[in-house]
Amino acid sequence: MGKPIEQARPLPFQNFKNFRRRPATPRNLFQAAVAARFEEVHGDRTKRAVFKYGKRWLIRVPVEIARGLWRHSAKTRQTYGRSVPHQFWDLCRLYVSQGIPVQDYYSGGLATLSKQQLEQFVPFWMYRDAVLFCMPVEQTHEDVVRINSKSKLAAQVKAEGYSAPKTLALFDPADDEDQPPIQRSFFAKPDLGGMGIHAQRWLLRDLVFFQEEDNLAIPENEISSHLKEKCRRIGKTLLVQELMENSTTMRAWAGNTLATARIDTCRTPDGDITIGRAILRMPSATTSSVDNLHSGGTGFHIDPISGTIGMGNALDGFGPADYSRTSPATGETVTGHTVPDWAEMVAMVKHLHANLSDLPIIGWDVGHTTGGPTVVEANVPAGIGVTVLYKMGGFFASPLGECLTKCIEARLKETQPKGSRLIVGAEHANDRYNGE
């Protein structure tokens, strides 16, 4: 894949497991994919890399556990009745057995779950490495960048005949070339980046640009210099796009901040494109620049078939997920309604995935604007925070988990030799996957 993305928090001992003697459960398949990805990244240096990461793991984990206990142990004892030793045992057990980090234990309400429920919980690092493993060996780094790049994606979407924001300027920190003057309201964000970091919505009034969220005001003739300085400061290419407006329905729910549906498409081993997950994101306030969950937004689950909006919950917070029916921005009830033009949105992202990329999973951000469904950006791999938290129903039971499990099975068969220890269930009786 070109420059590989290394694992965030590998479990050292997991890289030595013999998966041939283990049943082909979804979790074992995911763990085998993580181990295969680790070998794929490090090649002949795998054993040395395991030792290096093992030292980091042994140093980092006690520090993270101690920090978590210091911050949350008292509140957890009051909320769940879990003593500090009990919490310590939980944190050690979950970290070692499943790689579940400390923050998930406290923010996801894992203290209340049974062992069987915890088996359905997938930390993001495991999901991410499984997705990366499913990418073909010949998949280039440039292909991932081509989808993640907001400016390149917009050009591709328009070439396919669909709506995407118009690019007004592109500020490169290493380029001093002059950009055309900006004379209209706009949205600025890093061309490569996520979670709404450094994204800003600028409104033009009386020759002055206003950024309400941070209470900034820049004269029109100075805005290009301001953006150029910002792109140099953050060290990233800054994309300036036309400001897209919510449709009437979306404006009633989200105000003026563009609300988007995150639709995850998954390519099955036989080439079909399915909808793995869909959520409607609402901003935290009418003055917010973005609706991202990591920036305080709320995600409302969408039924992939009907487009009906379900309950919503925020990504962060202590204790069990707190579900809501109303938009935090306007207070309007969102749950129970249907996303406008949902069938058109689904058809659009399926077509784009089928024609633009062979990647296994792409997370599309689609707004319903005054011009109809509009593709704002795409993400590889897409985050799964709300998926694993939503009613704690479990990732593996979701369409996204089921599709990714099939992709892992096919990829293991394709890449591993017949006697590989990573062929899950090859020597396990009553198993559906034998590696043949």
Short mmCIF file of N, CA and C in Angstrom, two decimals, residues 139-268:
data_model
loop_
_atom_site.label_atom_id
_atom_site.label_comp_id
_atom_site.label_asym_id
_atom_site.label_seq_id
_atom_site.Cartn_x
_atom_site.Cartn_y
_atom_site.Cartn_z
N GLN A 139 -2.60 -2.49 -3.92
CA GLN A 139 -3.27 -1.23 -3.64
C GLN A 139 -2.23 -0.17 -3.28
N THR A 140 -2.19 0.93 -3.96
CA THR A 140 -1.16 1.93 -3.74
C THR A 140 -1.58 2.95 -2.70
N HIS A 141 -0.57 3.57 -2.10
CA HIS A 141 -0.83 4.64 -1.15
C HIS A 141 -1.55 5.80 -1.84
N GLU A 142 -1.24 6.01 -3.10
CA GLU A 142 -1.88 7.10 -3.84
C GLU A 142 -3.38 6.90 -3.98
N ASP A 143 -3.82 5.64 -4.06
CA ASP A 143 -5.26 5.38 -4.19
C ASP A 143 -6.01 5.77 -2.93
N VAL A 144 -5.39 5.50 -1.77
CA VAL A 144 -6.00 5.90 -0.51
C VAL A 144 -6.06 7.42 -0.42
N VAL A 145 -4.95 8.08 -0.79
CA VAL A 145 -4.91 9.54 -0.77
C VAL A 145 -5.94 10.13 -1.72
N ARG A 146 -6.11 9.49 -2.87
CA ARG A 146 -7.06 9.99 -3.87
C ARG A 146 -8.48 10.02 -3.33
N ILE A 147 -8.83 9.07 -2.48
CA ILE A 147 -10.17 9.05 -1.89
C ILE A 147 -10.24 10.00 -0.70
N ASN A 148 -9.19 10.02 0.13
CA ASN A 148 -9.21 10.87 1.32
C ASN A 148 -9.03 12.35 0.99
N SER A 149 -8.38 12.65 -0.13
CA SER A 149 -8.19 14.05 -0.52
C SER A 149 -9.54 14.65 -0.92
N LYS A 150 -9.93 15.70 -0.22
CA LYS A 150 -11.25 16.29 -0.45
C LYS A 150 -11.34 16.98 -1.81
N SER A 151 -10.25 17.60 -2.24
CA SER A 151 -10.27 18.28 -3.53
C SER A 151 -10.29 17.28 -4.68
N LYS A 152 -9.47 16.22 -4.59
CA LYS A 152 -9.44 15.21 -5.64
C LYS A 152 -10.76 14.44 -5.71
N LEU A 153 -11.32 14.14 -4.53
CA LEU A 153 -12.59 13.42 -4.53
C LEU A 153 -13.69 14.25 -5.17
N ALA A 154 -13.74 15.56 -4.85
CA ALA A 154 -14.78 16.42 -5.42
C ALA A 154 -14.72 16.41 -6.95
N ALA A 155 -13.50 16.44 -7.50
CA ALA A 155 -13.36 16.40 -8.96
C ALA A 155 -13.85 15.07 -9.53
N GLN A 156 -13.56 13.97 -8.83
CA GLN A 156 -14.01 12.65 -9.29
C GLN A 156 -15.53 12.52 -9.22
N VAL A 157 -16.10 13.03 -8.13
CA VAL A 157 -17.56 12.95 -7.96
C VAL A 157 -18.26 13.72 -9.08
N LYS A 158 -17.76 14.91 -9.38
CA LYS A 158 -18.37 15.70 -10.44
C LYS A 158 -18.22 15.03 -11.79
N ALA A 159 -17.08 14.36 -12.01
CA ALA A 159 -16.87 13.66 -13.28
C ALA A 159 -17.85 12.51 -13.45
N GLU A 160 -18.34 11.97 -12.32
CA GLU A 160 -19.33 10.89 -12.36
C GLU A 160 -20.75 11.43 -12.47
N GLY A 161 -20.90 12.75 -12.50
CA GLY A 161 -22.21 13.36 -12.68
C GLY A 161 -22.98 13.67 -11.41
N TYR A 162 -22.28 13.67 -10.26
CA TYR A 162 -22.96 13.94 -9.00
C TYR A 162 -22.49 15.28 -8.43
N SER A 163 -23.16 15.73 -7.39
CA SER A 163 -22.90 17.05 -6.81
C SER A 163 -21.80 16.98 -5.75
N ALA A 164 -20.89 17.96 -5.77
CA ALA A 164 -19.83 18.10 -4.77
C ALA A 164 -19.51 19.58 -4.66
N PRO A 165 -18.96 20.03 -3.51
CA PRO A 165 -18.64 21.46 -3.36
C PRO A 165 -17.61 21.92 -4.38
N LYS A 166 -17.74 23.16 -4.84
CA LYS A 166 -16.79 23.76 -5.77
C LYS A 166 -15.55 24.22 -5.01
N THR A 167 -14.38 23.93 -5.56
CA THR A 167 -13.12 24.37 -4.96
C THR A 167 -12.85 25.82 -5.36
N LEU A 168 -12.65 26.69 -4.35
CA LEU A 168 -12.37 28.10 -4.60
C LEU A 168 -10.87 28.40 -4.55
N ALA A 169 -10.14 27.69 -3.71
CA ALA A 169 -8.70 27.90 -3.60
C ALA A 169 -8.07 26.71 -2.89
N LEU A 170 -6.77 26.54 -3.08
CA LEU A 170 -6.03 25.45 -2.45
C LEU A 170 -4.69 26.02 -2.00
N PHE A 171 -4.51 26.20 -0.70
CA PHE A 171 -3.30 26.81 -0.15
C PHE A 171 -2.33 25.71 0.28
N ASP A 172 -1.16 25.69 -0.34
CA ASP A 172 -0.12 24.71 -0.02
C ASP A 172 0.95 25.40 0.82
N PRO A 173 1.32 24.84 1.99
CA PRO A 173 2.32 25.49 2.83
C PRO A 173 3.68 25.62 2.17
N ALA A 174 3.95 24.79 1.17
CA ALA A 174 5.26 24.84 0.51
C ALA A 174 5.22 25.63 -0.80
N ASP A 175 4.08 26.24 -1.10
CA ASP A 175 3.90 26.92 -2.38
C ASP A 175 3.51 28.37 -2.13
N ASP A 176 4.22 29.31 -2.75
CA ASP A 176 3.93 30.74 -2.59
C ASP A 176 3.10 31.29 -3.74
N GLU A 177 2.56 30.41 -4.57
CA GLU A 177 1.77 30.87 -5.70
C GLU A 177 0.49 31.55 -5.23
N ASP A 178 0.16 32.67 -5.86
CA ASP A 178 -1.04 33.43 -5.48
C ASP A 178 -2.30 32.66 -5.84
N GLN A 179 -3.30 32.75 -4.95
CA GLN A 179 -4.59 32.13 -5.17
C GLN A 179 -5.59 33.20 -5.61
N PRO A 180 -6.62 32.80 -6.35
CA PRO A 180 -7.63 33.79 -6.75
C PRO A 180 -8.30 34.40 -5.52
N PRO A 181 -8.71 35.67 -5.59
CA PRO A 181 -9.35 36.30 -4.43
C PRO A 181 -10.65 35.59 -4.05
N ILE A 182 -10.92 35.53 -2.75
CA ILE A 182 -12.13 34.89 -2.25
C ILE A 182 -13.15 35.97 -1.96
N GLN A 183 -14.27 35.93 -2.64
CA GLN A 183 -15.26 37.01 -2.56
C GLN A 183 -16.65 36.49 -2.21
N ARG A 184 -16.68 35.34 -1.53
CA ARG A 184 -17.97 34.78 -1.12
C ARG A 184 -17.75 33.97 0.15
N SER A 185 -18.83 33.67 0.86
CA SER A 185 -18.73 32.83 2.05
C SER A 185 -18.14 31.48 1.65
N PHE A 186 -17.37 30.87 2.57
CA PHE A 186 -16.66 29.64 2.21
C PHE A 186 -16.46 28.75 3.42
N PHE A 187 -16.01 27.54 3.13
CA PHE A 187 -15.65 26.58 4.16
C PHE A 187 -14.20 26.16 3.93
N ALA A 188 -13.37 26.27 4.96
CA ALA A 188 -11.95 25.93 4.84
C ALA A 188 -11.63 24.75 5.75
N LYS A 189 -10.83 23.81 5.23
CA LYS A 189 -10.44 22.62 5.99
C LYS A 189 -9.20 22.00 5.36
N PRO A 190 -8.42 21.24 6.12
CA PRO A 190 -7.28 20.55 5.51
C PRO A 190 -7.74 19.61 4.41
N ASP A 191 -6.98 19.59 3.31
CA ASP A 191 -7.35 18.71 2.21
C ASP A 191 -7.25 17.25 2.62
N LEU A 192 -6.30 16.94 3.49
CA LEU A 192 -6.17 15.61 4.06
C LEU A 192 -6.26 15.74 5.57
N GLY A 193 -7.25 15.15 6.16
CA GLY A 193 -7.44 15.25 7.60
C GLY A 193 -8.87 14.93 7.95
N GLY A 194 -9.12 14.66 9.21
CA GLY A 194 -10.46 14.28 9.62
C GLY A 194 -10.84 14.83 10.98
N MET A 195 -12.00 14.38 11.47
CA MET A 195 -12.55 14.72 12.78
C MET A 195 -12.87 16.21 12.92
N GLY A 196 -12.91 16.93 11.79
CA GLY A 196 -13.26 18.35 11.84
C GLY A 196 -12.17 19.25 12.38
N ILE A 197 -10.95 18.71 12.53
CA ILE A 197 -9.84 19.50 13.07
C ILE A 197 -9.43 20.57 12.05
N HIS A 198 -9.31 21.81 12.50
CA HIS A 198 -8.91 22.97 11.70
C HIS A 198 -9.96 23.36 10.66
N ALA A 199 -11.16 22.81 10.74
CA ALA A 199 -12.21 23.18 9.80
C ALA A 199 -12.95 24.41 10.31
N GLN A 200 -13.25 25.35 9.40
CA GLN A 200 -13.91 26.60 9.80
C GLN A 200 -14.90 27.04 8.73
N ARG A 201 -16.00 27.62 9.20
CA ARG A 201 -17.02 28.17 8.31
C ARG A 201 -16.94 29.69 8.37
N TRP A 202 -16.70 30.32 7.22
CA TRP A 202 -16.54 31.77 7.15
C TRP A 202 -17.70 32.40 6.37
N LEU A 203 -18.29 33.45 6.97
CA LEU A 203 -19.42 34.14 6.35
C LEU A 203 -19.00 35.55 5.97
N LEU A 204 -19.32 35.96 4.76
CA LEU A 204 -18.97 37.29 4.27
C LEU A 204 -20.14 38.25 4.46
N ARG A 205 -19.88 39.33 5.21
CA ARG A 205 -20.88 40.39 5.42
C ARG A 205 -20.19 41.75 5.35
N ASP A 206 -20.64 42.59 4.44
CA ASP A 206 -20.12 43.96 4.33
C ASP A 206 -18.60 43.99 4.23
N LEU A 207 -18.06 43.19 3.32
CA LEU A 207 -16.63 43.14 3.02
C LEU A 207 -15.78 42.64 4.18
N VAL A 208 -16.40 41.93 5.14
CA VAL A 208 -15.68 41.36 6.27
C VAL A 208 -16.09 39.90 6.41
N PHE A 209 -15.09 39.02 6.57
CA PHE A 209 -15.36 37.61 6.80
C PHE A 209 -15.44 37.35 8.31
N PHE A 210 -16.51 36.64 8.72
CA PHE A 210 -16.73 36.34 10.13
C PHE A 210 -16.68 34.82 10.33
N GLN A 211 -15.99 34.43 11.40
CA GLN A 211 -15.95 33.03 11.81
C GLN A 211 -16.56 32.98 13.20
N GLU A 212 -17.85 32.59 13.27
CA GLU A 212 -18.62 32.75 14.50
C GLU A 212 -18.13 31.88 15.64
N GLU A 213 -17.73 30.66 15.34
CA GLU A 213 -17.37 29.72 16.40
C GLU A 213 -16.21 30.24 17.25
N ASP A 214 -15.22 30.86 16.60
CA ASP A 214 -14.06 31.39 17.33
C ASP A 214 -14.10 32.91 17.46
N ASN A 215 -15.21 33.51 17.03
CA ASN A 215 -15.40 34.96 17.16
C ASN A 215 -14.27 35.73 16.45
N LEU A 216 -14.02 35.37 15.18
CA LEU A 216 -12.98 36.02 14.39
C LEU A 216 -13.62 36.89 13.31
N ALA A 217 -12.94 37.99 12.97
CA ALA A 217 -13.37 38.88 11.89
C ALA A 217 -12.14 39.30 11.10
N ILE A 218 -12.14 39.03 9.79
CA ILE A 218 -11.01 39.33 8.92
C ILE A 218 -11.53 40.11 7.71
N PRO A 219 -10.93 41.28 7.40
CA PRO A 219 -11.34 42.02 6.20
C PRO A 219 -11.18 41.17 4.94
N GLU A 220 -12.04 41.40 3.97
CA GLU A 220 -12.05 40.59 2.76
C GLU A 220 -10.69 40.58 2.06
N ASN A 221 -10.01 41.73 2.02
CA ASN A 221 -8.74 41.80 1.32
C ASN A 221 -7.58 41.16 2.09
N GLU A 222 -7.83 40.67 3.33
CA GLU A 222 -6.79 40.05 4.13
C GLU A 222 -7.03 38.55 4.36
N ILE A 223 -8.15 38.04 3.86
CA ILE A 223 -8.50 36.66 4.17
C ILE A 223 -7.53 35.67 3.54
N SER A 224 -7.05 35.93 2.32
CA SER A 224 -6.11 35.01 1.68
C SER A 224 -4.81 34.92 2.46
N SER A 225 -4.32 36.07 2.95
CA SER A 225 -3.09 36.08 3.76
C SER A 225 -3.30 35.30 5.05
N HIS A 226 -4.49 35.47 5.65
CA HIS A 226 -4.81 34.75 6.89
C HIS A 226 -4.81 33.24 6.66
N LEU A 227 -5.42 32.80 5.58
CA LEU A 227 -5.49 31.37 5.29
C LEU A 227 -4.12 30.81 4.94
N LYS A 228 -3.32 31.60 4.21
CA LYS A 228 -1.97 31.15 3.87
C LYS A 228 -1.13 30.96 5.12
N GLU A 229 -1.24 31.88 6.05
CA GLU A 229 -0.50 31.76 7.30
C GLU A 229 -0.99 30.56 8.11
N LYS A 230 -2.29 30.31 8.07
CA LYS A 230 -2.82 29.17 8.82
C LYS A 230 -2.31 27.86 8.24
N CYS A 231 -2.28 27.72 6.92
CA CYS A 231 -1.83 26.46 6.32
C CYS A 231 -0.35 26.23 6.62
N ARG A 232 0.44 27.29 6.71
CA ARG A 232 1.84 27.15 7.09
C ARG A 232 1.96 26.75 8.56
N ARG A 233 1.09 27.30 9.39
CA ARG A 233 1.15 27.01 10.83
C ARG A 233 0.79 25.56 11.13
N ILE A 234 -0.22 25.03 10.44
CA ILE A 234 -0.63 23.65 10.71
C ILE A 234 0.14 22.66 9.84
N GLY A 235 0.87 23.16 8.84
CA GLY A 235 1.68 22.28 8.01
C GLY A 235 0.89 21.40 7.08
N LYS A 236 -0.31 21.82 6.70
CA LYS A 236 -1.16 21.02 5.82
C LYS A 236 -1.74 21.88 4.72
N THR A 237 -2.01 21.25 3.57
CA THR A 237 -2.68 21.95 2.48
C THR A 237 -4.10 22.29 2.90
N LEU A 238 -4.49 23.54 2.71
CA LEU A 238 -5.79 24.02 3.16
C LEU A 238 -6.71 24.19 1.96
N LEU A 239 -7.83 23.51 2.00
CA LEU A 239 -8.81 23.56 0.91
C LEU A 239 -9.90 24.56 1.24
N VAL A 240 -10.21 25.43 0.29
CA VAL A 240 -11.29 26.40 0.44
C VAL A 240 -12.38 26.04 -0.56
N GLN A 241 -13.57 25.73 -0.04
CA GLN A 241 -14.69 25.32 -0.89
C GLN A 241 -15.88 26.26 -0.69
N GLU A 242 -16.76 26.27 -1.68
CA GLU A 242 -17.99 27.03 -1.53
C GLU A 242 -18.76 26.53 -0.31
N LEU A 243 -19.47 27.41 0.33
CA LEU A 243 -20.23 27.06 1.53
C LEU A 243 -21.56 26.44 1.11
N MET A 244 -21.74 25.17 1.43
CA MET A 244 -22.97 24.47 1.07
C MET A 244 -24.04 24.76 2.11
N GLU A 245 -25.27 24.94 1.67
CA GLU A 245 -26.38 25.26 2.56
C GLU A 245 -27.29 24.05 2.74
N ASN A 246 -27.74 23.84 3.97
CA ASN A 246 -28.69 22.77 4.26
C ASN A 246 -30.00 22.99 3.51
N SER A 247 -30.64 21.88 3.16
CA SER A 247 -32.00 21.97 2.63
C SER A 247 -32.94 22.45 3.73
N THR A 248 -34.16 22.73 3.38
CA THR A 248 -35.12 23.24 4.37
C THR A 248 -35.29 22.27 5.53
N THR A 249 -35.40 20.97 5.23
CA THR A 249 -35.56 19.97 6.28
C THR A 249 -34.35 19.93 7.19
N MET A 250 -33.17 19.87 6.60
CA MET A 250 -31.95 19.79 7.40
C MET A 250 -31.72 21.07 8.21
N ARG A 251 -32.09 22.20 7.66
CA ARG A 251 -31.90 23.46 8.38
C ARG A 251 -32.76 23.50 9.64
N ALA A 252 -33.94 22.90 9.57
CA ALA A 252 -34.81 22.86 10.75
C ALA A 252 -34.18 22.03 11.87
N TRP A 253 -33.40 21.04 11.50
CA TRP A 253 -32.76 20.16 12.49
C TRP A 253 -31.39 20.67 12.94
N ALA A 254 -30.61 21.22 12.01
CA ALA A 254 -29.21 21.53 12.31
C ALA A 254 -28.88 23.01 12.27
N GLY A 255 -29.80 23.86 11.85
CA GLY A 255 -29.47 25.26 11.68
C GLY A 255 -28.67 25.45 10.40
N ASN A 256 -27.75 26.41 10.41
CA ASN A 256 -26.98 26.71 9.21
C ASN A 256 -25.75 25.82 9.03
N THR A 257 -25.31 25.16 10.09
CA THR A 257 -24.16 24.26 9.97
C THR A 257 -24.54 23.05 9.14
N LEU A 258 -23.73 22.75 8.13
CA LEU A 258 -24.06 21.64 7.24
C LEU A 258 -24.08 20.33 8.01
N ALA A 259 -25.22 19.63 7.98
CA ALA A 259 -25.36 18.32 8.60
C ALA A 259 -25.17 17.26 7.52
N THR A 260 -24.42 16.23 7.85
CA THR A 260 -24.11 15.20 6.84
C THR A 260 -24.49 13.82 7.34
N ALA A 261 -24.81 12.95 6.40
CA ALA A 261 -25.02 11.54 6.70
C ALA A 261 -23.72 10.81 6.41
N ARG A 262 -23.18 10.11 7.40
CA ARG A 262 -22.01 9.26 7.18
C ARG A 262 -22.53 7.88 6.74
N ILE A 263 -22.25 7.54 5.50
CA ILE A 263 -22.71 6.27 4.93
C ILE A 263 -21.47 5.43 4.60
N ASP A 264 -21.34 4.31 5.29
CA ASP A 264 -20.21 3.41 5.06
C ASP A 264 -20.61 2.35 4.04
N THR A 265 -19.89 2.31 2.92
CA THR A 265 -20.11 1.28 1.92
C THR A 265 -19.02 0.23 2.04
N CYS A 266 -19.39 -1.01 1.82
CA CYS A 266 -18.45 -2.13 1.95
C CYS A 266 -18.52 -2.98 0.69
N ARG A 267 -17.35 -3.26 0.12
CA ARG A 267 -17.27 -4.12 -1.06
C ARG A 267 -17.07 -5.55 -0.60
N THR A 268 -18.03 -6.42 -0.87
CA THR A 268 -17.93 -7.83 -0.48
C THR A 268 -16.93 -8.53 -1.37
#
